[in-house]
Amino acid sequence: MSLRKRSLLYSNTMKTKENRVSTASAARPGIYIHIPFCVRKCFYCDFVSYSGCSQEAQKKYFESLDREIAFKFPGTEKHKFRNGGKTSEAEKRIPAQAPPAKTAYQPLCADSAADTLFVGGGTPTSVDPRYIAELVSRLPLTNDAELTIESNPGTLTPEKLDIYRGAGFNRLSIGVQSFDDGELRLLGRIHDAAEAEKTIEMAREHGFDNINLDLMFGFPGQTLDSWKRTLDKALSFRPEHISFYSLQIEEGTPFYDMFRSGELEQIPDELNRDMYYAAVSMLLEHGYVHYEISNASLPGRECRHNLKYWSMIPYIGLGAGAHSFDGSTRMSNSAGIDEYCRLTESCSYHTGMHCRYSGSLSIESKDEAFREESENSGCQDGSGYSFERETTDDLISDFMFTGLRLVRGVSDRYFRKLFGISLEERFGEQISKYTSEGLMTFENGRLAFTGRGLDIANSILIDFI
Amino acid sequence: MDSYQKYIRNFSIIAHIDHGKSTLADRLIETTGLVAERDMKAQFLDNMDLERERGITIKLQTTRLHYEAEDGHTYVLNLIDTPGHVDFNYEVSRSLAACEGAVLVVDATQGVEAQTIGNVYLALDENLEILPVINKIDLPSARPDEVKDEIEEVIGLDAQDAPLISAKEGINIEDVLEDIVQNVPAPEGDADAPLRALIFDSYYDNYKGVIVYSRLFDGRVKKGDIIRLMSTGADYEVTEVGVFAPGPVPVDLLRAGDVGYICGSIKHVRDARVGDTVTLASNPAKEALPGYRQVRSMVYCGIYPGEGEKYDNVKDALEKLQVNDAAFVFEQENSAALGYGFRCGFLGLLHMEVIVERLEREFELAVITTAPSVIYKVVKTDGSIVMIQNPSNLPPLTEIDHIEEPIVKAEVIIPNEYVGAVMDMCQKRRGTMISMEYLTETRVELHYELPLNEVIYNFFDELKSRTRGYGSLDYELERYEPSKLVKMDILLNKDIVDAFSMIVHESEAYDRGRQVCKKLKDIIPSHQFEIPIQAAVGNKIIARETVKALRKDVLAKCYGGDISRKKKLLEKQKEGKKRMRQFGSVDVPQEAFTAVFKYDEDEGK
């Protein structure tokens, strides 16, 4: 069977239970909602996020999100799936074979409700919590779904926490970054260490038993000792999950300019790696599982939503700049808030979406249909909704470079199932080169980086894309 | 002088770069109505993009103008263009030899500059009448009177009556034409004597074969004649003679005093050598015209297809370039590091750069050039002699009795304030000073004997940098001389990369080795492993640098579902790697090959 045919099989895999891949959760899609608002933009942040937006603008944005949900999940508005955190009758009714028969638009995974929701930003907790609760109530989610909301210390109150809990959120991610006040100021954070501690305790008190702390290392001024102190402090709360990111200097951020002008200086790579290893070993000592380059959790507490990104599972993105993947095509919404809002109002958005998915059966014909439609339908280029055609080679690249981020690596069995070819057939040369150099391991049907391999992952990944 | 010759003027225009030579030529052509204004490309004569861009002339252009002078007669003015660089001095001298006069263009704002003087000397060598012209008088900063004085003081030419013009604005162009008519001598020569025509250029035309540019000093030539080239003795039947207007226009006859072209059944430009004399087989001249010199390649380098480039495409392009460039030679060679390519010979470094740039621009080829090298004479222990222009071909040390290197006689003309700096530089480059003379109060000519290999290693760039652009250089091959030369190899990750090998003087091996290693260290990116870069003479390592292993190259964050952006970053990284050249497991950026041999400003200090 040719590669191309296999890939078609792959997109079907996502829709039929019989062919479902390894884990049960893997087959269901995730939903991501982007909240592009924050109190103040941090110096390193290049996410789609805007500070100082009026109440009016925020309200308008949530109305747009509403329209996008109505459009992407037709028929769901009747149901209140979640109600005050209690399981309702409605919940049991999902998923029906959702799409109305005559709707040409095929919702991404209409036949299965999502089992993860991630509300990210920006700072989702900086806006009126009722907006978010309202949105969540309209989404098709399974009753055991993981619902995460991102937050920053200084934006949470007991009232807000109760509303989130009531809306069904069972996982809270807190952007702590550091427990050193000087460092927090340098990063442009709005909170201090004491506030972060208070926030964590408060979250615990309000029933969040699945908490992630975001920590950052490798920024100027930080020392190995101060980093270890931050880790110690974080571990003292025994969060279920810890993300530890090396600072990345992104163009268009204040940090970028400061580094370019020489105002700030990058720390040496050696020190950066020492910090990374310190984190990994401390986390391991405390019983955490290091499961992704920058993520560790207590056993069984991996972030199920993020795992989808790294395992080729479809996800539906809602909101400005949000990305979606339906198993064969990657799409993104316009990143500008105004443009995003405008497009959800105009019918061209709907038309555009509508035709982009009409009755396409193969990747190729889908792509053609997209192109034809965008040329003919008056939903011009730059309608703010862009998509990227993924060929089988693209999908294989994605599979490798996302999957290899996981410490356990990629599974040969899963790879064969998706692409009809074994890892060795496809990447034999690379595998033997990198395993012999001690940068990768290929054992028990899994290809993975070694510790040293992870450090220089990009230089290796380019041979797999 | 007969009545025919009386109304002919043969002249060149000479100038320092950017003083307006080509603009004036354009204006003369336009004023005499040869080319309609709408057909005028800026700078008509420099017809290669590269020439226009660099402001230098590589290929000669020649054109015939008709001018009705104030005396009521119509004159034929033959404008013979000259190339403008030390590499092409011989061609310049032959072009000038075809003239009786030269218009010397001097910028009214800048005054006399290095090349102004260099060109004047070349013209004086050919006994030309020199007519100074002050250009750019339209500029607010023009100072024509001072410049006139400068010309008189520095060069010793009477410039009081020099036309004051603006070639750009078309001001006083007629004055130049009148000046030419009145002051350039008419050609002389006996139209009834045996034919003697000087070849000053030639090019290949797909339909006509080789078109030989020539100036007739004696005799006549017409279609059907059998001509003989005096240096080779080869005979050809003339298929067409003509003049340039500016394209070739056939005429019935060319005679003494004329400038025109001759086409015969000549297949290759190298058969019609610049400086050679054309005569008739039936009635040959007894003596050739003076000044002929066989042009030899002085500098060699390897040219290899760059990454993803096809060998055959490079070969085709080189063949096409060679058709019109008798001084450019090439043959196939093979490098362990770079695969199949070509060893190419050039007049000098500029000639080499021009060819490489033309390959890149006109033929859109990606090529790698290796270190330029001169030809060494290797005397083996068994007494046999081999000429080597590729360091890789050097015989094993045990078989070498000694090596000889070419020594050139160099003339450097500089303003006197730079004498110290230039002498210091020549000293460092193993030069021997022969003499020094003051051309004027402020201009000095230094005579040196220098190893050619020192001259081709960025001598010109360093000279320019040390004299703020005022230094000019001319050199010619003098002799071969035994010298303590060694072959220096460069090892990447312990393997010799032959494309980096070079022959250097023993005393310089350490310095050069260090420089090359350092440059490579800066250019070669970090790899997944540590890369030693070593310079070695024989088995002895004389310099070493290390490219440290990559320590960290990982995307911290990859979520939010935005896979595409991260993937693009990786794809970009991959593209960058692809463009590099692989030696074993080491990726070397292509620019490394040229960078290693480029002169750095801080190097000489």
mmCIF file of N, CA and C in Angstrom, chain A residues 204-297:
data_model
loop_
_atom_site.group_PDB
_atom_site.id
_atom_site.type_symbol
_atom_site.label_atom_id
_atom_site.label_comp_id
_atom_site.label_asym_id
_atom_site.label_seq_id
_atom_site.Cartn_x
_atom_site.Cartn_y
_atom_site.Cartn_z
ATOM 1 N N ARG A 204 -5.230 25.162 46.304
ATOM 2 C CA ARG A 204 -5.392 23.897 47.024
ATOM 3 C C ARG A 204 -6.662 23.933 47.878
ATOM 4 N N GLU A 205 -6.800 25.070 48.603
ATOM 5 C CA GLU A 205 -7.951 25.192 49.498
ATOM 6 C C GLU A 205 -9.267 25.101 48.742
ATOM 7 N N HIS A 206 -9.235 25.590 47.499
ATOM 8 C CA HIS A 206 -10.473 25.572 46.719
ATOM 9 C C HIS A 206 -10.603 24.333 45.850
ATOM 10 N N GLY A 207 -9.881 23.315 46.227
ATOM 11 C CA GLY A 207 -10.161 22.008 45.630
ATOM 12 C C GLY A 207 -9.382 21.643 44.384
ATOM 13 N N PHE A 208 -8.416 22.450 43.997
ATOM 14 C CA PHE A 208 -7.632 22.034 42.827
ATOM 15 C C PHE A 208 -6.577 21.016 43.258
ATOM 16 N N ASP A 209 -6.796 19.786 42.872
ATOM 17 C CA ASP A 209 -5.857 18.736 43.260
ATOM 18 C C ASP A 209 -4.980 18.327 42.087
ATOM 19 N N ASN A 210 -4.998 19.144 41.052
ATOM 20 C CA ASN A 210 -4.116 18.889 39.901
ATOM 21 C C ASN A 210 -3.572 20.237 39.450
ATOM 22 N N ILE A 211 -2.389 20.535 39.957
ATOM 23 C CA ILE A 211 -1.832 21.871 39.731
ATOM 24 C C ILE A 211 -0.498 21.769 38.992
ATOM 25 N N ASN A 212 -0.349 22.669 38.029
ATOM 26 C CA ASN A 212 0.950 22.781 37.358
ATOM 27 C C ASN A 212 1.586 24.105 37.727
ATOM 28 N N LEU A 213 2.882 24.074 37.952
ATOM 29 C CA LEU A 213 3.622 25.315 38.138
ATOM 30 C C LEU A 213 4.569 25.495 36.951
ATOM 31 N N ASP A 214 4.479 26.666 36.314
ATOM 32 C CA ASP A 214 5.418 27.011 35.244
ATOM 33 C C ASP A 214 6.635 27.680 35.859
ATOM 34 N N LEU A 215 7.815 27.162 35.553
ATOM 35 C CA LEU A 215 9.045 27.776 36.059
ATOM 36 C C LEU A 215 9.947 28.084 34.860
ATOM 37 N N MET A 216 10.775 29.078 35.063
ATOM 38 C CA MET A 216 11.649 29.455 33.960
ATOM 39 C C MET A 216 13.099 29.519 34.424
ATOM 40 N N PHE A 217 13.997 29.095 33.532
ATOM 41 C CA PHE A 217 15.416 29.189 33.868
ATOM 42 C C PHE A 217 16.209 29.691 32.666
ATOM 43 N N GLY A 218 17.452 30.040 32.959
ATOM 44 C CA GLY A 218 18.342 30.423 31.863
ATOM 45 C C GLY A 218 18.222 31.874 31.466
ATOM 46 N N PHE A 219 17.697 32.704 32.362
ATOM 47 C CA PHE A 219 17.644 34.128 32.014
ATOM 48 C C PHE A 219 18.768 34.846 32.749
ATOM 49 N N PRO A 220 19.146 36.016 32.237
ATOM 50 C CA PRO A 220 20.301 36.710 32.814
ATOM 51 C C PRO A 220 20.058 37.082 34.272
ATOM 52 N N GLY A 221 21.104 37.002 35.044
ATOM 53 C CA GLY A 221 20.979 37.358 36.458
ATOM 54 C C GLY A 221 20.669 36.164 37.329
ATOM 55 N N GLN A 222 20.117 35.125 36.707
ATOM 56 C CA GLN A 222 19.786 33.936 37.494
ATOM 57 C C GLN A 222 21.071 33.137 37.741
ATOM 58 N N THR A 223 21.158 32.515 38.912
ATOM 59 C CA THR A 223 22.314 31.659 39.177
ATOM 60 C C THR A 223 21.819 30.240 39.390
ATOM 61 N N LEU A 224 22.753 29.320 39.350
ATOM 62 C CA LEU A 224 22.381 27.925 39.571
ATOM 63 C C LEU A 224 21.728 27.784 40.946
ATOM 64 N N ASP A 225 22.275 28.511 41.910
ATOM 65 C CA ASP A 225 21.722 28.431 43.266
ATOM 66 C C ASP A 225 20.312 28.995 43.351
ATOM 67 N N SER A 226 20.113 30.155 42.736
ATOM 68 C CA SER A 226 18.776 30.751 42.839
ATOM 69 C C SER A 226 17.754 29.856 42.122
ATOM 70 N N TRP A 227 18.180 29.232 41.064
ATOM 71 C CA TRP A 227 17.302 28.323 40.329
ATOM 72 C C TRP A 227 16.941 27.122 41.202
ATOM 73 N N LYS A 228 17.940 26.616 41.896
ATOM 74 C CA LYS A 228 17.674 25.465 42.773
ATOM 75 C C LYS A 228 16.729 25.874 43.908
ATOM 76 N N ARG A 229 16.909 27.109 44.392
ATOM 77 C CA ARG A 229 16.007 27.570 45.460
ATOM 78 C C ARG A 229 14.570 27.641 44.952
ATOM 79 N N THR A 230 14.422 28.147 43.705
ATOM 80 C CA THR A 230 13.075 28.206 43.119
ATOM 81 C C THR A 230 12.484 26.800 42.998
ATOM 82 N N LEU A 231 13.313 25.865 42.546
ATOM 83 C CA LEU A 231 12.828 24.482 42.405
ATOM 84 C C LEU A 231 12.428 23.908 43.770
ATOM 85 N N ASP A 232 13.290 24.154 44.775
ATOM 86 C CA ASP A 232 12.993 23.652 46.123
ATOM 87 C C ASP A 232 11.648 24.161 46.616
ATOM 88 N N LYS A 233 11.503 25.446 46.425
ATOM 89 C CA LYS A 233 10.260 26.076 46.886
ATOM 90 C C LYS A 233 9.066 25.450 46.152
ATOM 91 N N ALA A 234 9.213 25.324 44.833
ATOM 92 C CA ALA A 234 8.112 24.759 44.046
ATOM 93 C C ALA A 234 7.787 23.356 44.531
ATOM 94 N N LEU A 235 8.834 22.562 44.756
ATOM 95 C CA LEU A 235 8.613 21.169 45.167
ATOM 96 C C LEU A 235 7.961 21.086 46.548
ATOM 97 N N SER A 236 8.189 22.123 47.363
ATOM 98 C CA SER A 236 7.627 22.085 48.707
ATOM 99 C C SER A 236 6.100 22.076 48.668
ATOM 100 N N PHE A 237 5.520 22.524 47.557
ATOM 101 C CA PHE A 237 4.053 22.484 47.429
ATOM 102 C C PHE A 237 3.572 21.170 46.832
ATOM 103 N N ARG A 238 4.532 20.370 46.450
ATOM 104 C CA ARG A 238 4.257 19.109 45.784
ATOM 105 C C ARG A 238 3.163 19.233 44.706
ATOM 106 N N PRO A 239 3.409 20.108 43.724
ATOM 107 C CA PRO A 239 2.437 20.225 42.626
ATOM 108 C C PRO A 239 2.434 18.938 41.810
ATOM 109 N N GLU A 240 1.312 18.647 41.176
ATOM 110 C CA GLU A 240 1.209 17.416 40.389
ATOM 111 C C GLU A 240 2.067 17.489 39.129
ATOM 112 N N HIS A 241 2.355 18.723 38.742
ATOM 113 C CA HIS A 241 3.032 18.906 37.446
ATOM 114 C C HIS A 241 3.943 20.121 37.507
ATOM 115 N N ILE A 242 5.107 20.010 36.899
ATOM 116 C CA ILE A 242 6.002 21.173 36.814
ATOM 117 C C ILE A 242 6.520 21.304 35.385
ATOM 118 N N SER A 243 6.356 22.496 34.833
ATOM 119 C CA SER A 243 6.972 22.789 33.533
ATOM 120 C C SER A 243 8.178 23.658 33.797
ATOM 121 N N PHE A 244 9.291 23.336 33.202
ATOM 122 C CA PHE A 244 10.500 24.144 33.427
ATOM 123 C C PHE A 244 11.104 24.496 32.089
ATOM 124 N N TYR A 245 10.928 25.759 31.745
ATOM 125 C CA TYR A 245 11.333 26.229 30.430
ATOM 126 C C TYR A 245 12.607 27.019 30.467
ATOM 127 N N SER A 246 13.446 26.739 29.501
ATOM 128 C CA SER A 246 14.602 27.596 29.284
ATOM 129 C C SER A 246 14.094 28.840 28.563
ATOM 130 N N LEU A 247 14.563 29.994 28.991
ATOM 131 C CA LEU A 247 14.138 31.239 28.344
ATOM 132 C C LEU A 247 14.446 31.176 26.849
ATOM 133 N N GLN A 248 13.467 31.526 26.048
ATOM 134 C CA GLN A 248 13.704 31.618 24.612
ATOM 135 C C GLN A 248 13.536 33.069 24.207
ATOM 136 N N ILE A 249 14.547 33.585 23.542
ATOM 137 C CA ILE A 249 14.454 34.982 23.125
ATOM 138 C C ILE A 249 13.716 35.034 21.797
ATOM 139 N N GLU A 250 12.559 35.660 21.801
ATOM 140 C CA GLU A 250 11.753 35.717 20.587
ATOM 141 C C GLU A 250 11.760 37.130 20.020
ATOM 142 N N GLU A 251 11.808 37.200 18.718
ATOM 143 C CA GLU A 251 11.788 38.496 18.061
ATOM 144 C C GLU A 251 10.517 39.259 18.444
ATOM 145 N N GLY A 252 10.644 40.554 18.534
ATOM 146 C CA GLY A 252 9.459 41.364 18.805
ATOM 147 C C GLY A 252 9.148 41.509 20.280
ATOM 148 N N THR A 253 9.975 40.938 21.149
ATOM 149 C CA THR A 253 9.750 41.100 22.585
ATOM 150 C C THR A 253 10.757 42.115 23.128
ATOM 151 N N PRO A 254 10.438 42.746 24.247
ATOM 152 C CA PRO A 254 11.414 43.683 24.833
ATOM 153 C C PRO A 254 12.755 42.985 25.091
ATOM 154 N N PHE A 255 12.711 41.728 25.496
ATOM 155 C CA PHE A 255 13.953 40.992 25.743
ATOM 156 C C PHE A 255 14.825 40.924 24.496
ATOM 157 N N TYR A 256 14.180 40.710 23.383
ATOM 158 C CA TYR A 256 14.920 40.584 22.125
ATOM 159 C C TYR A 256 15.761 41.844 21.901
ATOM 160 N N ASP A 257 15.103 43.000 22.075
ATOM 161 C CA ASP A 257 15.812 44.265 21.881
ATOM 162 C C ASP A 257 16.923 44.447 22.915
ATOM 163 N N MET A 258 16.612 44.046 24.148
ATOM 164 C CA MET A 258 17.614 44.204 25.199
ATOM 165 C C MET A 258 18.838 43.327 24.949
ATOM 166 N N PHE A 259 18.612 42.135 24.396
ATOM 167 C CA PHE A 259 19.742 41.260 24.097
ATOM 168 C C PHE A 259 20.521 41.788 22.906
ATOM 169 N N ARG A 260 19.787 42.317 21.948
ATOM 170 C CA ARG A 260 20.477 42.811 20.762
ATOM 171 C C ARG A 260 21.320 44.033 21.070
ATOM 172 N N SER A 261 20.792 44.887 21.926
ATOM 173 C CA SER A 261 21.524 46.110 22.219
ATOM 174 C C SER A 261 22.648 45.844 23.219
ATOM 175 N N GLY A 262 22.664 44.627 23.753
ATOM 176 C CA GLY A 262 23.737 44.297 24.687
ATOM 177 C C GLY A 262 23.386 44.656 26.124
ATOM 178 N N GLU A 263 22.183 45.178 26.315
ATOM 179 C CA GLU A 263 21.749 45.545 27.660
ATOM 180 C C GLU A 263 21.669 44.298 28.537
ATOM 181 N N LEU A 264 21.234 43.204 27.921
ATOM 182 C CA LEU A 264 21.213 41.926 28.624
ATOM 183 C C LEU A 264 22.136 40.970 27.899
ATOM 184 N N GLU A 265 22.691 40.047 28.655
ATOM 185 C CA GLU A 265 23.581 39.090 28.016
ATOM 186 C C GLU A 265 23.092 37.666 28.266
ATOM 187 N N GLN A 266 23.152 36.856 27.240
ATOM 188 C CA GLN A 266 22.757 35.457 27.379
ATOM 189 C C GLN A 266 23.682 34.773 28.375
ATOM 190 N N ILE A 267 23.104 33.877 29.164
ATOM 191 C CA ILE A 267 23.974 33.107 30.040
ATOM 192 C C ILE A 267 24.663 32.028 29.203
ATOM 193 N N PRO A 268 25.816 31.556 29.623
ATOM 194 C CA PRO A 268 26.518 30.546 28.823
ATOM 195 C C PRO A 268 25.682 29.266 28.691
ATOM 196 N N ASP A 269 25.816 28.620 27.544
ATOM 197 C CA ASP A 269 25.090 27.363 27.315
ATOM 198 C C ASP A 269 25.399 26.341 28.411
ATOM 199 N N GLU A 270 26.647 26.356 28.854
ATOM 200 C CA GLU A 270 27.050 25.405 29.902
ATOM 201 C C GLU A 270 26.169 25.558 31.144
ATOM 202 N N LEU A 271 26.021 26.812 31.562
ATOM 203 C CA LEU A 271 25.229 27.088 32.760
ATOM 204 C C LEU A 271 23.770 26.722 32.514
ATOM 205 N N ASN A 272 23.301 27.046 31.323
ATOM 206 C CA ASN A 272 21.922 26.714 30.984
ATOM 207 C C ASN A 272 21.678 25.219 31.145
ATOM 208 N N ARG A 273 22.628 24.424 30.636
ATOM 209 C CA ARG A 273 22.451 22.969 30.740
ATOM 210 C C ARG A 273 22.580 22.492 32.183
ATOM 211 N N ASP A 274 23.479 23.114 32.938
ATOM 212 C CA ASP A 274 23.606 22.736 34.349
ATOM 213 C C ASP A 274 22.292 22.977 35.081
ATOM 214 N N MET A 275 21.637 24.077 34.746
ATOM 215 C CA MET A 275 20.348 24.377 35.365
ATOM 216 C C MET A 275 19.309 23.327 34.984
ATOM 217 N N TYR A 276 19.361 22.973 33.695
ATOM 218 C CA TYR A 276 18.409 21.979 33.208
ATOM 219 C C TYR A 276 18.607 20.643 33.927
ATOM 220 N N TYR A 277 19.865 20.220 34.003
ATOM 221 C CA TYR A 277 20.129 18.936 34.659
ATOM 222 C C TYR A 277 19.783 18.977 36.142
ATOM 223 N N ALA A 278 20.027 20.131 36.767
ATOM 224 C CA ALA A 278 19.683 20.276 38.175
ATOM 225 C C ALA A 278 18.181 20.045 38.351
ATOM 226 N N ALA A 279 17.419 20.647 37.439
ATOM 227 C CA ALA A 279 15.964 20.500 37.533
ATOM 228 C C ALA A 279 15.564 19.045 37.363
ATOM 229 N N VAL A 280 16.114 18.404 36.319
ATOM 230 C CA VAL A 280 15.720 17.022 36.054
ATOM 231 C C VAL A 280 16.049 16.137 37.250
ATOM 232 N N SER A 281 17.259 16.310 37.814
ATOM 233 C CA SER A 281 17.621 15.375 38.878
ATOM 234 C C SER A 281 16.815 15.656 40.149
ATOM 235 N N MET A 282 16.556 16.936 40.434
ATOM 236 C CA MET A 282 15.742 17.223 41.613
ATOM 237 C C MET A 282 14.332 16.673 41.469
ATOM 238 N N LEU A 283 13.803 16.812 40.282
ATOM 239 C CA LEU A 283 12.437 16.321 40.050
ATOM 240 C C LEU A 283 12.380 14.805 40.197
ATOM 241 N N LEU A 284 13.392 14.145 39.634
ATOM 242 C CA LEU A 284 13.420 12.685 39.734
ATOM 243 C C LEU A 284 13.515 12.264 41.202
ATOM 244 N N GLU A 285 14.388 12.954 41.945
ATOM 245 C CA GLU A 285 14.552 12.638 43.368
ATOM 246 C C GLU A 285 13.233 12.725 44.125
ATOM 247 N N HIS A 286 12.409 13.662 43.688
ATOM 248 C CA HIS A 286 11.139 13.855 44.380
ATOM 249 C C HIS A 286 10.016 13.012 43.812
ATOM 250 N N GLY A 287 10.378 12.061 42.980
ATOM 251 C CA GLY A 287 9.361 11.122 42.511
ATOM 252 C C GLY A 287 8.590 11.581 41.288
ATOM 253 N N TYR A 288 9.087 12.609 40.605
ATOM 254 C CA TYR A 288 8.409 13.065 39.390
ATOM 255 C C TYR A 288 8.896 12.266 38.185
ATOM 256 N N VAL A 289 8.047 12.226 37.201
ATOM 257 C CA VAL A 289 8.407 11.573 35.940
ATOM 258 C C VAL A 289 8.745 12.677 34.947
ATOM 259 N N HIS A 290 9.950 12.636 34.402
ATOM 260 C CA HIS A 290 10.343 13.610 33.375
ATOM 261 C C HIS A 290 9.859 13.048 32.054
ATOM 262 N N TYR A 291 8.746 13.580 31.555
ATOM 263 C CA TYR A 291 8.149 12.914 30.387
ATOM 264 C C TYR A 291 8.282 13.690 29.092
ATOM 265 N N GLU A 292 8.598 14.970 29.186
ATOM 266 C CA GLU A 292 8.799 15.752 27.974
ATOM 267 C C GLU A 292 9.964 16.691 28.243
ATOM 268 N N ILE A 293 10.592 17.187 27.170
ATOM 269 C CA ILE A 293 11.788 18.015 27.344
ATOM 270 C C ILE A 293 11.650 18.967 28.525
ATOM 271 N N SER A 294 10.552 19.670 28.571
ATOM 272 C CA SER A 294 10.403 20.705 29.604
ATOM 273 C C SER A 294 9.284 20.418 30.597
ATOM 274 N N ASN A 295 8.861 19.171 30.712
ATOM 275 C CA ASN A 295 7.736 18.873 31.579
ATOM 276 C C ASN A 295 7.971 17.631 32.424
ATOM 277 N N ALA A 296 7.510 17.724 33.666
ATOM 278 C CA ALA A 296 7.581 16.573 34.572
ATOM 279 C C ALA A 296 6.312 16.552 35.402
ATOM 280 N N SER A 297 5.921 15.357 35.836
ATOM 281 C CA SER A 297 4.701 15.269 36.642
ATOM 282 C C SER A 297 4.816 14.102 37.600
#
